[in-house]
Amino acid sequence: LGDGPVIPRFPAPPSLLGKRAVGLPDGQLFHIITRGQGLMPPHASQISPDDRWKAIHHVRALQKTAAPGGTP
């Protein structure tokens, strides 16, 4: 939801459940994780490409279950 414990030190990031995040193509999420965006640094050296895709699939699953009519 963009309200984690680090938020008091930084501007609040957008929720991954928001309309914009839900509408981003998977490839763009991969690019953001890889290269960073705004205040978020790149994570290419810390997260393998395979794990980046796994993270994206996990976020998509969470988005589906949080959506109206989604199944928990």
Coordinates of C-alpha atoms in Angstrom, one line a residue, residues 1-2 13-22 63:
L1 CA 0.0 0.0 0.0
G2 CA 3.0 2.3 0.1
P13 CA 5.8 5.5 -2.9
P14 CA 2.6 4.8 -4.8
S15 CA 0.6 1.8 -3.9
L16 CA 1.1 -1.3 -6.0
L17 CA -2.6 -1.8 -5.8
G18 CA -3.2 1.6 -7.4
K19 CA -4.7 2.0 -10.9
R20 CA -1.3 3.1 -12.5
A21 CA 0.6 0.1 -11.0
V22 CA -2.0 -2.4 -12.0
Q63 CA -3.2 -7.3 -7.1

